Tab-separated table of C-alpha atoms and ligand atoms in Angstrom:
chain	number	residue	atom	x	y	z
Q	242	MET	CA	-28.191	8.708	-21.592
Q	243	TYR	CA	-25.059	7.613	-19.718
Q	244	ASP	CA	-21.893	9.731	-19.914
Q	245	LEU	CA	-19.574	6.779	-20.466
Q	246	LEU	CA	-19.850	3.059	-21.124
Q	247	ILE	CA	-17.099	0.470	-20.633
Q	248	LYS	CA	-18.057	-2.411	-22.818
Q	249	GLY	CA	-17.152	-6.061	-23.072
Q	250	GLY	CA	-14.506	-6.268	-20.318
Q	251	GLU	CA	-14.008	-9.021	-17.761
Q	252	LEU	CA	-15.132	-7.353	-14.542
Q	253	ILE	CA	-13.440	-8.478	-11.332
Q	254	ASP	CA	-14.880	-6.884	-8.199
Q	255	PRO	CA	-14.170	-9.145	-5.196
Q	256	ALA	CA	-16.218	-6.930	-2.852
Q	257	GLN	CA	-19.340	-7.880	-4.812
Q	258	GLY	CA	-18.170	-11.410	-5.655
Q	259	ILE	CA	-18.237	-10.573	-9.374
Q	260	HIS	CA	-15.885	-12.161	-11.908
Q	261	GLU	CA	-17.620	-12.182	-15.280
Q	262	LYS	CA	-18.201	-10.165	-18.420
Q	263	ARG	CA	-20.138	-7.031	-17.522
Q	264	ASP	CA	-20.697	-3.644	-19.089
Q	265	ILE	CA	-20.337	-0.622	-16.796
Q	266	ALA	CA	-22.191	2.642	-17.277
Q	267	ILE	CA	-21.061	5.898	-15.665
Q	268	SER	CA	-23.048	9.052	-15.090
Q	269	LYS	CA	-21.977	12.223	-13.271
Q	270	GLY	CA	-18.749	10.544	-12.146
Q	271	LYS	CA	-20.555	7.641	-10.464
Q	272	ILE	CA	-21.287	4.016	-11.308
Q	273	ALA	CA	-24.774	4.064	-12.827
Q	274	ALA	CA	-25.279	0.508	-14.089
Q	275	LEU	CA	-23.509	-2.838	-14.096
Q	276	GLU	CA	-25.093	-5.308	-16.492
Q	277	GLY	CA	-24.296	-8.186	-18.810
Q	278	GLU	CA	-25.124	-6.039	-21.824
Q	279	ILE	CA	-25.684	-2.295	-22.136
Q	280	ALA	CA	-26.203	-0.888	-25.659
Q	281	SER	CA	-23.668	1.677	-26.891
Q	282	SER	CA	-26.615	3.793	-28.040
Q	283	GLN	CA	-27.377	4.421	-24.357
Q	284	ALA	CA	-24.092	6.301	-23.758
Q	285	LYS	CA	-22.436	9.436	-25.099
Q	286	LYS	CA	-19.120	7.585	-25.354
Q	287	THR	CA	-18.124	3.912	-25.316
Q	288	ILE	CA	-14.764	2.458	-24.342
Q	289	GLU	CA	-14.161	-0.958	-25.881
Q	290	ALA	CA	-12.708	-3.268	-23.195
Q	291	LYS	CA	-13.018	-6.654	-24.896
Q	292	GLY	CA	-10.180	-8.949	-23.819
Q	293	LYS	CA	-9.295	-6.621	-20.940
Q	294	ILE	CA	-9.714	-6.844	-17.186
Q	295	VAL	CA	-11.784	-4.187	-15.490
Q	296	THR	CA	-11.468	-3.639	-11.736
Q	297	PRO	CA	-12.260	-1.018	-9.123
Q	298	GLY	CA	-9.551	1.674	-9.079
Q	299	LEU	CA	-6.572	0.169	-7.278
Q	300	ILE	CA	-5.458	1.399	-3.859
Q	301	ASP	CA	-1.766	1.462	-2.906
Q	302	LEU	CA	-1.740	1.428	0.901
Q	303	HIS	CA	1.939	2.324	1.282
Q	304	VAL	CA	3.741	5.003	-0.731
Q	305	HIS	CA	5.731	8.203	-0.156
Q	306	CYS	CA	4.176	10.905	-2.316
Q	307	SER	CA	5.265	14.194	-0.756
Q	308	PRO	CA	7.898	15.558	-3.156
Q	309	ILE	CA	9.481	18.961	-2.412
Q	310	ILE	CA	8.163	18.786	1.165
Q	311	THR	CA	10.325	15.703	1.762
Q	312	LYS	CA	13.377	14.232	0.098
Q	313	LEU	CA	11.640	10.897	-0.076
Q	314	GLY	CA	8.568	11.787	-2.099
Q	315	VAL	CA	7.539	10.909	-5.635
Q	316	PRO	CA	4.936	12.953	-7.592
Q	317	PRO	CA	1.594	11.332	-6.691
Q	318	ASP	CA	0.144	10.875	-10.177
Q	319	GLU	CA	3.298	9.135	-11.451
Q	320	ILE	CA	2.593	6.273	-9.058
Q	321	GLY	CA	-1.168	6.787	-8.956
Q	322	VAL	CA	-3.579	7.326	-11.817
Q	323	SER	CA	-0.956	6.797	-14.524
Q	324	THR	CA	-0.443	3.207	-13.302
Q	325	GLY	CA	-4.049	2.128	-12.671
Q	326	VAL	CA	-4.002	3.280	-9.046
Q	327	SER	CA	-6.723	5.777	-8.093
Q	328	THR	CA	-5.956	6.089	-4.370
Q	329	ILE	CA	-2.598	6.190	-2.584
Q	330	VAL	CA	-1.653	6.428	1.072
Q	331	ASP	CA	1.441	8.327	2.129
Q	332	CYS	CA	2.838	6.384	5.063
Q	333	GLY	CA	4.544	8.655	7.519
Q	334	SER	CA	6.606	10.876	5.216
Q	335	THR	CA	5.361	13.781	7.306
Q	336	GLY	CA	4.614	14.454	10.961
Q	337	TYR	CA	2.824	17.311	12.686
Q	338	ALA	CA	5.587	19.816	11.775
Q	339	ASN	CA	5.461	19.396	7.986
Q	340	PHE	CA	2.048	17.844	7.263
Q	341	GLU	CA	0.560	21.261	6.473
Q	342	GLY	CA	2.910	21.719	3.493
Q	343	PHE	CA	1.948	18.313	2.121
Q	344	LYS	CA	-1.735	19.124	2.559
Q	345	LYS	CA	-1.474	22.559	0.993
Q	346	PHE	CA	0.974	22.122	-1.874
Q	347	ILE	CA	0.855	18.466	-2.943
Q	348	ILE	CA	-2.482	16.819	-2.168
Q	349	PRO	CA	-4.805	19.323	-3.936
Q	350	GLN	CA	-2.740	19.294	-7.166
Q	351	ALA	CA	-2.981	15.526	-7.647
Q	352	LYS	CA	-5.612	13.733	-9.711
Q	353	THR	CA	-4.978	10.669	-7.540
Q	354	ASP	CA	-6.815	10.603	-4.206
Q	355	ILE	CA	-4.339	10.822	-1.340
Q	356	PHE	CA	-4.619	9.838	2.309
Q	357	ALA	CA	-1.871	10.050	4.894
Q	358	LEU	CA	-0.627	8.244	7.956
Q	359	LEU	CA	0.988	10.773	10.268
Q	360	HIS	CA	4.384	9.883	11.695
Q	361	VAL	CA	4.962	10.025	15.447
Q	362	VAL	CA	8.101	12.144	14.932
Q	363	PRO	CA	7.681	15.831	13.955
Q	364	THR	CA	8.899	15.683	10.340
Q	365	GLY	CA	8.167	12.019	9.636
Q	366	HIS	CA	10.831	10.074	7.849
Q	367	ALA	CA	11.398	12.922	5.464
Q	368	VAL	CA	15.059	12.224	6.093
Q	369	GLN	CA	16.258	8.758	6.969
Q	370	PRO	CA	16.540	7.382	9.507
Q	371	GLU	CA	14.379	9.492	11.756
Q	372	ASN	CA	16.115	8.699	15.100
Q	373	TRP	CA	16.567	12.222	16.339
Q	374	GLY	CA	12.904	13.041	15.860
Q	375	TRP	CA	11.815	10.700	18.638
Q	376	TYR	CA	13.325	13.118	21.158
Q	377	GLU	CA	11.022	15.814	19.779
Q	378	ALA	CA	7.847	13.703	19.578
Q	379	ASN	CA	4.865	15.712	20.725
Q	380	PRO	CA	1.654	13.724	21.230
Q	381	GLU	CA	-0.495	16.830	21.760
Q	382	ALA	CA	0.670	18.484	18.519
Q	383	THR	CA	0.286	15.188	16.645
Q	384	LEU	CA	-3.262	14.705	17.936
Q	385	GLN	CA	-4.141	18.287	17.084
Q	386	THR	CA	-2.940	17.753	13.493
Q	387	VAL	CA	-5.078	14.593	13.312
Q	388	GLU	CA	-8.126	16.467	14.645
Q	389	GLU	CA	-7.690	19.257	12.107
Q	390	ASN	CA	-7.415	16.744	9.278
Q	391	ARG	CA	-9.950	14.031	10.045
Q	392	GLY	CA	-10.821	12.269	6.819
Q	393	LEU	CA	-7.381	12.928	5.369
Q	394	ILE	CA	-5.201	11.369	8.072
Q	395	LYS	CA	-6.109	7.699	8.372
Q	396	GLY	CA	-3.544	6.396	10.836
Q	397	ILE	CA	-0.333	6.848	12.819
Q	398	LYS	CA	3.027	5.540	11.605
Q	399	MET	CA	6.217	4.400	13.300
Q	400	ARG	CA	9.210	2.381	12.189
Q	401	ALA	CA	10.636	-0.345	14.386
Q	402	ILE	CA	14.192	0.215	13.181
Q	403	GLY	CA	17.421	-0.417	15.091
Q	404	SER	CA	18.038	3.134	16.282
Q	405	VAL	CA	14.508	3.372	17.710
Q	406	ILE	CA	14.872	0.019	19.473
Q	407	GLU	CA	18.280	0.967	20.906
Q	408	GLN	CA	17.542	4.563	21.864
Q	409	GLN	CA	13.845	4.456	22.808
Q	410	GLY	CA	13.055	0.816	23.542
Q	411	VAL	CA	9.480	-0.171	24.412
Q	412	LYS	CA	8.542	3.392	25.331
Q	413	ALA	CA	8.445	4.081	21.576
Q	414	ILE	CA	5.759	1.404	21.198
Q	415	LYS	CA	3.790	2.793	24.127
Q	416	LEU	CA	3.958	6.360	22.821
Q	417	ALA	CA	2.900	5.446	19.267
Q	418	LYS	CA	0.067	3.230	20.499
Q	419	LYS	CA	-1.140	5.883	22.942
Q	420	ILE	CA	-1.343	8.477	20.144
Q	421	ALA	CA	-3.136	6.020	17.838
Q	422	ASN	CA	-5.609	5.052	20.575
Q	423	GLU	CA	-6.379	8.648	21.477
Q	424	ALA	CA	-6.779	9.511	17.794
Q	425	LYS	CA	-8.978	6.398	17.372
Q	426	LEU	CA	-6.905	5.500	14.315
Q	427	PRO	CA	-4.884	2.445	13.326
Q	428	LEU	CA	-1.153	2.282	13.978
Q	429	MET	CA	1.045	1.175	11.078
Q	430	VAL	CA	4.427	-0.243	12.033
Q	431	HIS	CA	7.359	-0.869	9.704
Q	432	PHE	CA	8.916	-4.219	10.701
Q	433	GLY	CA	12.562	-4.960	9.870
Q	434	ILE	CA	15.810	-3.297	10.851
Q	435	TRP	CA	17.273	-0.646	8.597
Q	436	ILE	CA	19.885	-2.241	6.344
Q	437	ASP	CA	23.070	-0.722	7.763
Q	438	GLU	CA	22.122	-0.969	11.448
Q	439	LYS	CA	23.806	-3.515	13.711
Q	440	THR	CA	21.296	-3.872	16.533
Q	441	PRO	CA	21.842	-7.219	18.310
Q	442	GLN	CA	19.176	-9.890	17.773
Q	443	SER	CA	18.875	-10.227	21.581
Q	444	GLN	CA	17.591	-6.637	21.672
Q	445	VAL	CA	15.462	-6.838	18.523
Q	446	ASP	CA	13.412	-9.950	19.355
Q	447	PRO	CA	11.893	-8.818	22.697
Q	448	PHE	CA	11.007	-5.451	21.132
Q	449	MET	CA	9.240	-7.044	18.152
Q	450	ARG	CA	7.377	-9.530	20.377
Q	451	GLU	CA	6.171	-6.731	22.642
Q	452	LEU	CA	5.148	-4.745	19.580
Q	453	LEU	CA	3.150	-7.646	18.122
Q	454	SER	CA	1.336	-8.134	21.455
Q	455	THR	CA	0.363	-4.456	21.452
Q	456	MET	CA	-1.159	-4.380	17.974
Q	457	ASP	CA	-4.957	-4.458	17.781
Q	458	LYS	CA	-7.523	-5.302	15.123
Q	459	GLY	CA	-7.077	-2.843	12.255
Q	460	ASP	CA	-3.473	-1.948	13.132
Q	461	ILE	CA	-1.112	-2.571	10.235
Q	462	ILE	CA	2.169	-4.461	10.006
Q	463	THR	CA	4.037	-3.323	6.914
Q	464	HIS	CA	6.904	-5.234	5.173
Q	465	ILE	CA	5.492	-8.622	6.259
Q	466	TYR	CA	7.925	-10.528	4.028
Q	467	THR	CA	11.129	-8.665	4.821
Q	468	SER	CA	14.257	-10.784	5.258
Q	469	ASN	CA	15.855	-8.086	7.408
Q	470	LEU	CA	16.520	-8.678	11.090
Q	471	GLY	CA	13.325	-8.142	13.079
Q	472	GLY	CA	11.099	-9.416	10.257
Q	473	LEU	CA	8.030	-11.479	11.127
Q	474	ILE	CA	9.212	-14.605	9.360
Q	475	LYS	CA	12.789	-15.709	9.954
Q	476	PRO	CA	14.982	-17.115	7.160
Q	477	ASP	CA	14.500	-20.602	8.695
Q	478	GLY	CA	10.724	-20.184	8.370
Q	479	THR	CA	9.991	-19.747	12.091
Q	480	VAL	CA	7.839	-16.835	13.219
Q	481	TYR	CA	7.404	-14.807	16.385
Q	482	PRO	CA	4.762	-16.788	18.342
Q	483	GLU	CA	2.828	-13.556	19.029
Q	484	LEU	CA	2.194	-13.263	15.291
Q	485	TRP	CA	-0.534	-15.932	15.271
Q	486	ASP	CA	-2.555	-14.145	17.951
Q	487	ALA	CA	-2.082	-10.831	16.140
Q	488	ILE	CA	-3.470	-12.408	12.951
Q	489	LYS	CA	-6.417	-13.858	14.910
Q	490	ARG	CA	-7.136	-10.417	16.369
Q	491	GLY	CA	-7.399	-8.972	12.841
Q	492	VAL	CA	-4.092	-7.121	12.464
Q	493	VAL	CA	-3.625	-6.111	8.814
Q	494	LEU	CA	-0.629	-7.636	6.987
Q	495	ASP	CA	0.764	-5.302	4.323
Q	496	VAL	CA	3.461	-6.235	1.798
Q	497	ALA	CA	5.155	-2.880	0.950
Q	498	ASN	CA	7.519	-4.174	-1.738
Q	499	ALA	CA	10.251	-1.441	-1.624
Q	500	ILE	CA	13.837	-2.304	-2.628
Q	501	PHE	CA	15.238	-3.932	0.496
Q	502	ASN	CA	12.243	-4.927	2.610
Q	503	PHE	CA	10.825	-7.809	0.615
Q	504	SER	CA	12.087	-11.306	-0.105
Q	505	PHE	CA	10.599	-13.932	-2.412
Q	506	ASP	CA	12.041	-16.696	-0.178
Q	507	ILE	CA	10.385	-15.260	2.928
Q	508	ALA	CA	7.118	-14.685	1.015
Q	509	ARG	CA	7.106	-18.328	-0.108
Q	510	LYS	CA	7.690	-19.490	3.477
Q	511	GLY	CA	4.928	-17.192	4.734
Q	512	LEU	CA	2.432	-18.296	2.093
Q	513	GLU	CA	3.214	-21.967	2.842
Q	514	LYS	CA	2.349	-21.299	6.485
Q	515	GLY	CA	-0.893	-19.571	5.498
Q	516	ILE	CA	0.420	-16.076	6.334
Q	517	LEU	CA	-1.289	-14.301	3.442
Q	518	PRO	CA	-1.111	-10.565	2.835
Q	519	THR	CA	-4.200	-8.501	3.601
Q	520	THR	CA	-2.929	-5.783	1.266
Q	521	LEU	CA	-0.310	-5.503	-1.490
Q	522	SER	CA	1.521	-2.185	-1.726
Q	523	THR	CA	4.695	-0.726	-3.204
Q	524	ASP	CA	6.348	1.578	-0.613
Q	525	PHE	CA	7.192	3.745	-3.576
Q	526	ALA	CA	9.739	6.454	-2.717
Q	527	ASN	CA	12.263	8.317	-4.830
Q	528	VAL	CA	15.117	6.173	-3.493
Q	529	ASN	CA	13.341	3.287	-5.219
Q	530	LEU	CA	13.180	4.843	-8.656
Q	531	ASN	CA	14.970	3.048	-11.483
Q	532	SER	CA	15.855	-0.048	-9.491
Q	533	PRO	CA	15.551	-3.540	-11.003
Q	534	VAL	CA	12.663	-4.112	-8.567
Q	535	VAL	CA	10.494	-1.917	-10.889
Q	536	LEU	CA	8.117	-0.635	-8.277
Q	537	SER	CA	4.552	-0.377	-9.494
Q	538	LEU	CA	1.494	-1.843	-7.835
Q	539	VAL	CA	0.673	-3.941	-10.901
Q	540	VAL	CA	4.212	-5.371	-10.879
Q	541	THR	CA	3.874	-6.320	-7.200
Q	542	MET	CA	0.512	-7.917	-8.055
Q	543	SER	CA	2.174	-9.824	-10.910
Q	544	LYS	CA	4.861	-11.090	-8.493
Q	545	PHE	CA	2.146	-12.528	-6.264
Q	546	LEU	CA	0.511	-14.204	-9.273
Q	547	ALA	CA	3.901	-15.839	-9.876
Q	548	LEU	CA	4.047	-16.823	-6.180
Q	549	GLY	CA	0.763	-18.712	-6.614
Q	550	LEU	CA	-2.044	-16.329	-5.649
Q	551	SER	CA	-5.042	-16.018	-7.973
Q	552	LEU	CA	-5.968	-12.938	-9.986
Q	553	ASP	CA	-9.044	-12.500	-7.790
Q	554	GLN	CA	-6.889	-12.600	-4.658
Q	555	VAL	CA	-4.400	-9.974	-5.835
Q	556	ILE	CA	-7.268	-7.706	-6.909
Q	557	GLU	CA	-9.001	-8.166	-3.544
Q	558	MET	CA	-5.706	-7.217	-1.837
Q	559	THR	CA	-5.503	-3.965	-3.824
Q	560	THR	CA	-9.173	-2.927	-3.833
Q	561	ILE	CA	-11.614	-3.830	-1.073
Q	562	ASN	CA	-9.008	-4.910	1.517
Q	563	PRO	CA	-7.142	-1.569	1.571
Q	564	ALA	CA	-10.513	0.238	1.381
Q	565	LEU	CA	-11.623	-1.594	4.535
Q	566	THR	CA	-8.283	-0.854	6.209
Q	567	LEU	CA	-8.870	2.856	5.538
Q	568	GLY	CA	-12.534	2.714	6.567
Q	569	GLU	CA	-13.336	3.850	3.012
Q	570	GLU	CA	-15.297	0.817	1.807
Q	571	GLU	CA	-18.413	2.890	1.099
Q	572	ARG	CA	-16.499	5.153	-1.305
Q	573	ARG	CA	-13.803	3.046	-2.966
Q	574	GLY	CA	-12.492	-0.470	-3.499
Q	575	SER	CA	-15.628	-1.641	-5.321
Q	576	LEU	CA	-17.879	-0.772	-8.258
Q	577	LYS	CA	-21.227	-0.821	-6.503
Q	578	ILE	CA	-23.884	1.331	-8.114
Q	579	GLY	CA	-23.712	4.874	-6.764
Q	580	MET	CA	-20.032	4.704	-5.820
Q	581	PRO	CA	-17.510	7.113	-7.417
Q	582	ALA	CA	-16.455	5.752	-10.807
Q	583	ASP	CA	-12.822	4.918	-10.005
Q	584	ILE	CA	-11.997	2.135	-12.436
Q	585	SER	CA	-8.837	0.466	-13.748
Q	586	ILE	CA	-8.574	-1.301	-17.097
Q	587	PHE	CA	-5.721	-3.776	-17.629
Q	588	GLU	CA	-4.313	-6.281	-19.983
Q	589	LEU	CA	-3.089	-9.543	-18.525
Q	590	ALA	CA	-0.026	-10.024	-20.713
Q	591	ALA	CA	1.199	-13.624	-21.085
Q	592	GLY	CA	4.875	-14.386	-21.626
Q	593	ASP	CA	8.101	-14.999	-19.738
Q	594	PHE	CA	8.629	-12.324	-17.131
Q	595	THR	CA	11.474	-11.951	-14.640
Q	596	PHE	CA	10.880	-10.208	-11.330
Q	597	TYR	CA	13.322	-9.074	-8.636
Q	598	ASP	CA	12.627	-8.683	-4.939
Q	599	ARG	CA	15.598	-6.482	-4.024
Q	600	ARG	CA	17.784	-3.875	-5.592
Q	601	GLU	CA	20.774	-6.225	-5.352
Q	602	LYS	CA	19.095	-8.743	-7.709
Q	603	THR	CA	19.792	-11.512	-5.198
Q	604	ASN	CA	16.640	-13.439	-6.089
Q	605	ILE	CA	14.832	-13.948	-9.344
Q	606	LEU	CA	11.221	-14.962	-9.758
Q	607	LYS	CA	9.910	-16.138	-13.104
Q	608	GLY	CA	6.310	-15.451	-13.949
Q	609	LYS	CA	3.968	-16.218	-16.816
Q	610	TYR	CA	1.772	-13.156	-16.484
Q	611	GLN	CA	2.093	-9.445	-16.029
Q	612	LEU	CA	-0.714	-6.992	-15.457
Q	613	VAL	CA	-0.334	-3.958	-17.703
Q	614	PRO	CA	-2.424	-0.867	-16.956
Q	615	LYS	CA	-4.157	0.612	-19.998
Q	616	LEU	CA	-6.590	3.201	-18.692
Q	617	THR	CA	-7.587	4.653	-15.345
Q	618	ILE	CA	-10.945	6.286	-14.822
Q	619	LYS	CA	-10.996	8.682	-11.870
Q	620	SER	CA	-14.450	9.886	-10.845
Q	621	GLY	CA	-15.614	9.253	-14.404
Q	622	ILE	CA	-12.657	11.030	-16.099
Q	623	GLU	CA	-10.378	9.006	-18.399
Q	624	ILE	CA	-6.623	9.094	-17.718
Q	625	GLU	CA	-4.277	7.311	-20.096
Q	626	ALA	CA	-1.922	4.886	-18.362
Q	627	ALA	CA	1.850	5.337	-18.518
Q	628	PRO	CA	2.885	2.024	-17.006
Q	629	ARG	CA	6.177	1.478	-15.234
Q	630	TYR	CA	7.213	-2.038	-16.093
Q	631	ARG	CA	9.966	-3.959	-17.740
Q	632	ASP	CA	9.559	-5.280	-21.285
W	64	ZN	ZN1	7.544	3.381	3.550
């Protein structure tokens, strides 16, 4: 007798190449069976999923979920399990000096699984921008924090913002890369100058080109479609030449929607050139709450449907691709038998939807579909969705 049965849904699991009607049985919090038809009599409880889309629990590779510890953080479950997302990654909100608080007071209380990328500067970008912290960077203390938290810390984070370029220059790149190499973890870099900084282009371009040359397979570029100075794709559609080699090497391209680091125009230009995202993510932080951008991973996925990607592609970019980026592909990002039963159930609502890329509402994107989360199952436990999206 199975504990739970999800019946009649359209299962999309790109990791297994499945896109068809399948019933899913769960026992002891794990996927127990995946078949065309499983009788309800074989399970203690059945969830009817006819007309719905069933996917592995989504993974948001870029959020800020360390409230109280940092000014930037949002309560994890508000952006996690209540929106169809079973795993989130806090990207550099904390560094070695405040990671312990995040680990002790926030991570264990959440139903959503949380990983972290540790910032190079001592307190991360808990306050913004984090310029001063670079003078206090301590590779030994950072590496010690990584060592003490293997399995929880999945990478190192830095932001290539104007103040870092002006005050630190390429030594910032070298320091961050050295820490990541010694930790044997990926480096995630925020591309794009902070909105109110006035760093000259002549200083930004050499820094970004050097940075791109330094990034290895598995390192992550975040905000790939920013229109800010220092972005990968320029408003005229040209790109830093080093980008192509970085893509060939296997550098991960992450979207990180946010409220001023994403542009539909730049995304269109990138997609036309074949610069596809590896991962879709939100960059959810409390400064982004209640903006017309409506941050939610399913909304970002819906934007990419409107930009021409397929449903299978956007699900791949929020399941197996981030799982691979985290080195977690054996535990999440798919619904293989024996894996933890992290599952998302959605409706693909049809209608006329309007999406915004930035807080300023400078660009509008019209879409015909919007993914609406209905139910998240985390390790076999049902959690009702409370979706954040515009009617
Ligand atoms: Zn961020």
